[in-house]
mmCIF file of C-alpha atoms in Angstrom:
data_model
loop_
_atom_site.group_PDB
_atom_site.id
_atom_site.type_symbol
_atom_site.label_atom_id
_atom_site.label_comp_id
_atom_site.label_asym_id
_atom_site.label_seq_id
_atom_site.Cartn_x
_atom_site.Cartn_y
_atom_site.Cartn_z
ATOM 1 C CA UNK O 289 -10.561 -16.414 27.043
ATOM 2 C CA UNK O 290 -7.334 -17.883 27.238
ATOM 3 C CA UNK O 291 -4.359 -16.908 25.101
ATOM 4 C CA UNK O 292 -3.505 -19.276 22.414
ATOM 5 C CA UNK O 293 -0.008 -20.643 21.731
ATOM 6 C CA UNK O 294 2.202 -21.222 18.927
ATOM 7 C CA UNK O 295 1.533 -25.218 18.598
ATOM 8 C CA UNK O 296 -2.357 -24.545 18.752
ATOM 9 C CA UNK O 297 -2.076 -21.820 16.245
ATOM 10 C CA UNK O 298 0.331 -24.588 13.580
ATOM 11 C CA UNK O 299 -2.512 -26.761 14.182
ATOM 12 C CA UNK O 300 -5.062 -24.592 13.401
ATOM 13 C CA UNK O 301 -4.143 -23.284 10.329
ATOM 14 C CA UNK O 302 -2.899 -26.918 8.767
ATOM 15 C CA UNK O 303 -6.559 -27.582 9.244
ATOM 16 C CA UNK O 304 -7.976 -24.618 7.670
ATOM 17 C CA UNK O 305 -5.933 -25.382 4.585
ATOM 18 C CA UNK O 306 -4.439 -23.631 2.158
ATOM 19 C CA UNK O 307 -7.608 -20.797 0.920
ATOM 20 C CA UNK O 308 -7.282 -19.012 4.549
ATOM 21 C CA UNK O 309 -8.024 -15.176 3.183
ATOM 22 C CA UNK O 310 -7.702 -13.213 6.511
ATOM 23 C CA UNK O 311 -5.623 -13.419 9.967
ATOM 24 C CA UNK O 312 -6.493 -12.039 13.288
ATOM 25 C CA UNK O 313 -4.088 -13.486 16.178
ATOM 26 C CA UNK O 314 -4.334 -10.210 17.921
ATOM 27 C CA UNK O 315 -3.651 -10.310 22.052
ATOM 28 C CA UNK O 316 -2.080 -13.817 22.112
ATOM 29 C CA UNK O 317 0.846 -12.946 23.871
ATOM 30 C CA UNK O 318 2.037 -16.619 23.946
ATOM 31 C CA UNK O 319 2.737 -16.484 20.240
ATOM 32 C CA UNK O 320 6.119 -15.870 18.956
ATOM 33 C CA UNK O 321 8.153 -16.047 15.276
ATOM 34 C CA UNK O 322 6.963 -20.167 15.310
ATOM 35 C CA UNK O 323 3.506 -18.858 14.529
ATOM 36 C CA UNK O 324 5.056 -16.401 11.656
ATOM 37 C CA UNK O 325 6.408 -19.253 10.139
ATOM 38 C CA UNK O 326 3.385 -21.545 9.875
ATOM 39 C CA UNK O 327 1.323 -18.178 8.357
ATOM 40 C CA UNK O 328 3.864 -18.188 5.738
ATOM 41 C CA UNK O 329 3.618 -22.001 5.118
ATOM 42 C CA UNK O 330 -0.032 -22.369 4.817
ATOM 43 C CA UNK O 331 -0.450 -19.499 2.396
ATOM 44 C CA UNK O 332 0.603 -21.928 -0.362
ATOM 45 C CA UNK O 333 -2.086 -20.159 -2.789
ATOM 46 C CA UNK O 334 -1.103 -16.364 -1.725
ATOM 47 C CA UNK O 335 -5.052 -15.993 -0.770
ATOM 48 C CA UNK O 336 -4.158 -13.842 2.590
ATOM 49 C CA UNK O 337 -4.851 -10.455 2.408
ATOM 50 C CA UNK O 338 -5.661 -9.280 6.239
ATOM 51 C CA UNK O 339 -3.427 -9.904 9.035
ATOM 52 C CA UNK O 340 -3.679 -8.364 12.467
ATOM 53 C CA UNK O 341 -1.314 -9.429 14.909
ATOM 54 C CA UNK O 342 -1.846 -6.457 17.359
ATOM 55 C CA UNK O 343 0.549 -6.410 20.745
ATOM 56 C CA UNK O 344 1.991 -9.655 20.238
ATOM 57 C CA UNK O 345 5.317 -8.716 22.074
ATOM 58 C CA UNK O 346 7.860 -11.840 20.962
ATOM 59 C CA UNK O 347 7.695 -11.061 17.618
ATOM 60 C CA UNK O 348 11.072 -9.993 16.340
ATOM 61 C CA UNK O 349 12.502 -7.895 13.523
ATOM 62 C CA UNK O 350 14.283 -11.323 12.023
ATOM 63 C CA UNK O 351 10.848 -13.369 12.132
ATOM 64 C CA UNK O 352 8.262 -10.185 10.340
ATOM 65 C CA UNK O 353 11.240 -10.044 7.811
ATOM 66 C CA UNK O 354 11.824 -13.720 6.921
ATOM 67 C CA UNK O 355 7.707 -13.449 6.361
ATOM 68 C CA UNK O 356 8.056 -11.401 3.791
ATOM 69 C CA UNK O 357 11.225 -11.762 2.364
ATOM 70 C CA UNK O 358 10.804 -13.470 -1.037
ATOM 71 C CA UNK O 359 13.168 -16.312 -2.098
ATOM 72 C CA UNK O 360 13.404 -18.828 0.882
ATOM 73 C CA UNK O 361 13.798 -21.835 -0.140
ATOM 74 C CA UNK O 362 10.829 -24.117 0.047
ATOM 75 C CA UNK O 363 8.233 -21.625 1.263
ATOM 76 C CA UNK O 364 5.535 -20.350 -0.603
ATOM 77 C CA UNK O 365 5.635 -16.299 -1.363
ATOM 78 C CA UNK O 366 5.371 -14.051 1.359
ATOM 79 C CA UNK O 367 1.452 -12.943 1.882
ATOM 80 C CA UNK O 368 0.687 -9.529 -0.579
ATOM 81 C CA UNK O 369 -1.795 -8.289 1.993
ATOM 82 C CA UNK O 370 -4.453 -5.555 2.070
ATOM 83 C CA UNK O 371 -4.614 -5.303 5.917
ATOM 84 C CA UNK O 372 -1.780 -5.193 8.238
ATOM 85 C CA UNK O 373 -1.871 -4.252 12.234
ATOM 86 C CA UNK O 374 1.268 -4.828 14.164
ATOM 87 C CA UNK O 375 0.401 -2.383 16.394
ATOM 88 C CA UNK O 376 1.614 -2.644 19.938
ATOM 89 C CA UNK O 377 4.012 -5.091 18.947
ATOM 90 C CA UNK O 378 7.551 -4.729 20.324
ATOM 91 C CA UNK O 379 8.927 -1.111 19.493
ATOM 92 C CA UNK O 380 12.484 -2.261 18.093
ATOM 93 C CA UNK O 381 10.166 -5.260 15.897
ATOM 94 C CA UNK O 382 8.408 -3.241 13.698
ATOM 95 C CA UNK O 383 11.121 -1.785 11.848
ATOM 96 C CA UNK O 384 11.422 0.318 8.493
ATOM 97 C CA UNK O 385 13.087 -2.988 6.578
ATOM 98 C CA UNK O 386 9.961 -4.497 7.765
ATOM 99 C CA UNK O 387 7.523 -2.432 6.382
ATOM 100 C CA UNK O 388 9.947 -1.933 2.988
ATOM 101 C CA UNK O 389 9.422 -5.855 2.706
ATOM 102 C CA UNK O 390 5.693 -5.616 3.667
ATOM 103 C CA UNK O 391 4.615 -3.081 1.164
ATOM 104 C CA UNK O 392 6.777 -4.461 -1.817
ATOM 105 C CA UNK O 393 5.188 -7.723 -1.267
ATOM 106 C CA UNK O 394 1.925 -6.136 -1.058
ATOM 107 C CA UNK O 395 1.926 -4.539 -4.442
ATOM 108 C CA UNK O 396 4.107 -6.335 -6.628
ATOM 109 C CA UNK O 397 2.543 -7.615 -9.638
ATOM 110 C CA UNK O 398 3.270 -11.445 -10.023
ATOM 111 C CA UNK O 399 3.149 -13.457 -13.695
ATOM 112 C CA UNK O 400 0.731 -15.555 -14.221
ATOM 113 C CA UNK O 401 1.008 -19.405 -13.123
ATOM 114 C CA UNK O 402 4.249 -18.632 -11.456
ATOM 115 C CA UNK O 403 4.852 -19.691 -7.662
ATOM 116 C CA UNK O 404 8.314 -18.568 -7.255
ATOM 117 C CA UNK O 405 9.079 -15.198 -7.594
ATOM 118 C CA UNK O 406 12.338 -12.296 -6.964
ATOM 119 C CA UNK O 407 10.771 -8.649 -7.493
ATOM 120 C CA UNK O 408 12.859 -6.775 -8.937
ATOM 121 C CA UNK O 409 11.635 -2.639 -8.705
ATOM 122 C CA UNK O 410 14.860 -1.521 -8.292
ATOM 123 C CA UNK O 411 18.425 -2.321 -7.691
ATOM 124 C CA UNK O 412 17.882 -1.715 -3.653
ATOM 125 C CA UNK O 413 15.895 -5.430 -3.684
ATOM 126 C CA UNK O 414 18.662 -7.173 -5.296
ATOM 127 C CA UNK O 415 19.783 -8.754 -2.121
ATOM 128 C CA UNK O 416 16.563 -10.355 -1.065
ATOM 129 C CA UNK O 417 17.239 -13.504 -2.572
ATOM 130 C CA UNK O 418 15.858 -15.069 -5.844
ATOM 131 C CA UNK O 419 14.705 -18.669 -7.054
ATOM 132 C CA UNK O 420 15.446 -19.791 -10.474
ATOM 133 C CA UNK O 421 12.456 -19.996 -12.750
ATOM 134 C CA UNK O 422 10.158 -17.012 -11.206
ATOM 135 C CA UNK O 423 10.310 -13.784 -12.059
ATOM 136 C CA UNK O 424 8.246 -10.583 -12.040
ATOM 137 C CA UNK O 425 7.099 -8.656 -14.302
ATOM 138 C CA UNK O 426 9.195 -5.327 -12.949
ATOM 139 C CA UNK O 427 5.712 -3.077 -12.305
ATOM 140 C CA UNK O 428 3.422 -2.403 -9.654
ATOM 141 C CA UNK O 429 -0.046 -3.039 -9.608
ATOM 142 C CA UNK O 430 -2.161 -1.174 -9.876
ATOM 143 C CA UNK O 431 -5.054 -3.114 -7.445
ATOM 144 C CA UNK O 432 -2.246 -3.640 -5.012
ATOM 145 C CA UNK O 433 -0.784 -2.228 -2.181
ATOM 146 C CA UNK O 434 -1.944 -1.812 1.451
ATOM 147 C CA UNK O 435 -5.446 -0.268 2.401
ATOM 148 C CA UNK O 436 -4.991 0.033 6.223
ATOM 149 C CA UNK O 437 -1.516 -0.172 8.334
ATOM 150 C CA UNK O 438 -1.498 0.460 11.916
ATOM 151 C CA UNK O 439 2.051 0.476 12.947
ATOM 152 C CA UNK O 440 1.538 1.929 16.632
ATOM 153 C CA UNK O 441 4.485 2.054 19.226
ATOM 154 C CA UNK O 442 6.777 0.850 16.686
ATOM 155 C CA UNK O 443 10.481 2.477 15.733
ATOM 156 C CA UNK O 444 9.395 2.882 12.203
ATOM 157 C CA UNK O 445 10.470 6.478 10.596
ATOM 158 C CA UNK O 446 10.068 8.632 7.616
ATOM 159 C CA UNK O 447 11.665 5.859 5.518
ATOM 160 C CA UNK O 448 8.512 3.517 5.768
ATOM 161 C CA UNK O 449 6.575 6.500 5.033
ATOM 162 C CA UNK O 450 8.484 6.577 1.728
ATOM 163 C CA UNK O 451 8.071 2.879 1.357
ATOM 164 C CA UNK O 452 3.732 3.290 1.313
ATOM 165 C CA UNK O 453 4.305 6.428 -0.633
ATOM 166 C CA UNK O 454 5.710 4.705 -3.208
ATOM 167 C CA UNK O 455 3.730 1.414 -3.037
ATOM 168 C CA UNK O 456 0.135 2.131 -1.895
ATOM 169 C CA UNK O 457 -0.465 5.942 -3.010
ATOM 170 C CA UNK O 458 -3.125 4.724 -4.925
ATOM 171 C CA UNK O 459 -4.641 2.194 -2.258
ATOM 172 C CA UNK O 460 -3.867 2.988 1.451
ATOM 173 C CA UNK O 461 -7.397 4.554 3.143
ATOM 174 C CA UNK O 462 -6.184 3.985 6.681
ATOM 175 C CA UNK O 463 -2.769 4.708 8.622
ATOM 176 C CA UNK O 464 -2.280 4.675 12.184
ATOM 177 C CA UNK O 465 1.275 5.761 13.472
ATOM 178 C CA UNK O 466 0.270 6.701 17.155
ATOM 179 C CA UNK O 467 3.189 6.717 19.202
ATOM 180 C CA UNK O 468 5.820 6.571 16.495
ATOM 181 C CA UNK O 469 8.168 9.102 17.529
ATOM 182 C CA UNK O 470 10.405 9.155 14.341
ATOM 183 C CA UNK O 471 8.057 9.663 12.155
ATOM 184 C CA UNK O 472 8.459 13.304 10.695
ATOM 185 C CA UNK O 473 5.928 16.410 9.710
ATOM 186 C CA UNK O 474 8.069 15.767 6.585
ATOM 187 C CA UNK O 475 7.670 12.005 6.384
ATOM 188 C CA UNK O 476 4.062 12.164 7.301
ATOM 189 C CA UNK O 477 3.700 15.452 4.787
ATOM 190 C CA UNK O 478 5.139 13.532 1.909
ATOM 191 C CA UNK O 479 2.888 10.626 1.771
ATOM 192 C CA UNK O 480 -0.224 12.422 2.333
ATOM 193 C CA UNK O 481 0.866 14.899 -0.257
ATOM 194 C CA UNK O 482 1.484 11.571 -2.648
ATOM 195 C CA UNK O 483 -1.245 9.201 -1.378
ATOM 196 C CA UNK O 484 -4.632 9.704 -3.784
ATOM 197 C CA UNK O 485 -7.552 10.983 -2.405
ATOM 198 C CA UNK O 486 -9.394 7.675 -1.019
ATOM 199 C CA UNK O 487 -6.569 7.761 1.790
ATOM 200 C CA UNK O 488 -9.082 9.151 4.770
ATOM 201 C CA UNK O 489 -7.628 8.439 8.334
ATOM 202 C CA UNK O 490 -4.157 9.144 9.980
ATOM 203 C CA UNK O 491 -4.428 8.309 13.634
ATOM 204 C CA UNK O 492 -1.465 10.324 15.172
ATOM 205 C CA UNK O 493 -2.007 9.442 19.104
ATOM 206 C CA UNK O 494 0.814 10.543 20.895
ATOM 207 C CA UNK O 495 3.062 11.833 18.578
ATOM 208 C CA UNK O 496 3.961 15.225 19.917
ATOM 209 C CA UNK O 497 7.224 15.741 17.571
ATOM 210 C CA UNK O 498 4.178 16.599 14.782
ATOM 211 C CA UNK O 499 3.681 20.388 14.568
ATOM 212 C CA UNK O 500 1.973 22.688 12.486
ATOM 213 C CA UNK O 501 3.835 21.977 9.628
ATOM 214 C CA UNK O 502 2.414 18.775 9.025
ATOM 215 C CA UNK O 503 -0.992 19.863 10.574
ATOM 216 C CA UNK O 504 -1.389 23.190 8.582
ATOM 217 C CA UNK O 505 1.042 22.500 5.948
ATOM 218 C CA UNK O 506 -0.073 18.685 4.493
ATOM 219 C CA UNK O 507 -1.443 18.544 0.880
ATOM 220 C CA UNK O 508 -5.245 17.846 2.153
ATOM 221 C CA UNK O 509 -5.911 20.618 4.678
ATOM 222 C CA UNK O 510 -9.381 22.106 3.786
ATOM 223 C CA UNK O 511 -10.515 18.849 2.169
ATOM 224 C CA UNK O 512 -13.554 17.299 4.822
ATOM 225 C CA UNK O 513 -13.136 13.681 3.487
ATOM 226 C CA UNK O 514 -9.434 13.640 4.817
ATOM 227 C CA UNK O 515 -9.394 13.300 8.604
ATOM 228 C CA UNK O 516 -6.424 13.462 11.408
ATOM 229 C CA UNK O 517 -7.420 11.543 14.331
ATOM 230 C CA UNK O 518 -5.965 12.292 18.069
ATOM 231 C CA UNK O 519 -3.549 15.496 17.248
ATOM 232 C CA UNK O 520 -2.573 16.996 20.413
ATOM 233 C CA UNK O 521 -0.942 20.645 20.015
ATOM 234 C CA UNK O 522 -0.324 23.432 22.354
ATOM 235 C CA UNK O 523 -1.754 26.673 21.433
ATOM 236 C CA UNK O 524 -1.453 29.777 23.703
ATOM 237 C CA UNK O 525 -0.346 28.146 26.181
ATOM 238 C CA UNK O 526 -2.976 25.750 26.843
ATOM 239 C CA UNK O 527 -3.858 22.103 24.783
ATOM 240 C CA UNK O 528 -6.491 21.578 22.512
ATOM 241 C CA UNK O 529 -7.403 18.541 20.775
ATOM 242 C CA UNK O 530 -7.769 18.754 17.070
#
């Protein structure tokens, strides 16, 4: 069919309303940070909770952080989502300050009846901006964070690793960081070792700095219900697919 654009996609969603509980814009190369900006605007009750926006290559770094960046004036809080895919996106888009801003938003606990809100989980957050009258209540919840992030091709490191480890260790089931080449055995190692058992997946697709120390070393080796899709590694000279 044929790829959508940004004005069809505003229209779209100001008829759908304000309820609109899942996102998938996927392939529309047309769209670009316009279409980021009417998400944010018609999410007026915070329902959204899945978002794909797969290899949608004029996205920037500036327009997936002023989605969810808290405390712009006269939007409605960024979307605390379930479900992210921004996979295939532009490499230098999908950044680590992203995904810091993504999985804040996704598991901060907001106070009830409040609209405007600053989180405030440590001093590191203090610059994203604040509105008077909202405030959190300084915890995470614990039925937030993400469940699935696929974050392929994207310059993301062992700092957004960190970021899920210490947001969605108790929700993420699903992580896909194929071709991510600066994310570590050590990165990747840490939040498996941190993540509780429902996490199942990690797609790893083309990342051939991963060695044995992640593969052999992780906190879940020997446990069937954890699984490590698309490892390549050499082994006596020859490659076998784990």
């Amino acid at each position: 069919g044929t790829a959508v654009d940004d004005e069809a996609v505003v229209k779209l969603l100001e008829a759908v309303g304000d309820n609109i509980e899942s996102i998938d814009l996927s392939y529309n190369f047309h769209l670009t940070d316009e279409t980021l900006s009417a998400i944010r605007k018609c999410n007026v009750n915070g329902s959204l909770r899945s978002l794909e926006l797969a290899d949608l290559k004029n996205l920037t770094a500036a327009g997936l952080e002023a989605l969810f960046t808290y405390g712009i004036k006269g939007l409605p809080n960024p979307p605390r989502l379930r479900k992210l895919s921004l996979a295939s996106c532009n490499y230098d888009a999908v950044t680590d300050e992203v995904i810091d801003l993504v999985t804040k938003a996704s598991s901060l606990k907001l106070n009830a009846n409040e609209t405007t809100a600053r989180p405030m989980v440590n001093n590191d957050v203090a610059t994203m901006g604040s509105l008077a009258g909202g405030r959190f209540d300084g915890s995470l919840s614990s039925i937030g964070g993400l469940v699935y992030l696929n974050i392929t091709g994207s310059c993301c490191s062992d700092t957004s690793m960190e970021s899920l480890a210490a947001t969605s260790a108790s929700s993420i089931r699903e992580l896909n960081v194929s071709f991510c080449p600066n994310i570590t055995d050590k990165g990747l190692g840490y939040l498996v070792s941190k993540a509780s058992n429902q996490m199942g997946k990690v797609h790893t697709w083309g990342c051939a700095q991963l060695t044995d120390e992640f593969f052999d070393g992780h906190g879940r080796v020997g446990d069937t219900s954890f699984e490590i899709i698309g490892a390549w590694m050499k082994r006596a000279g020859g490659v076998a697919l784990r």
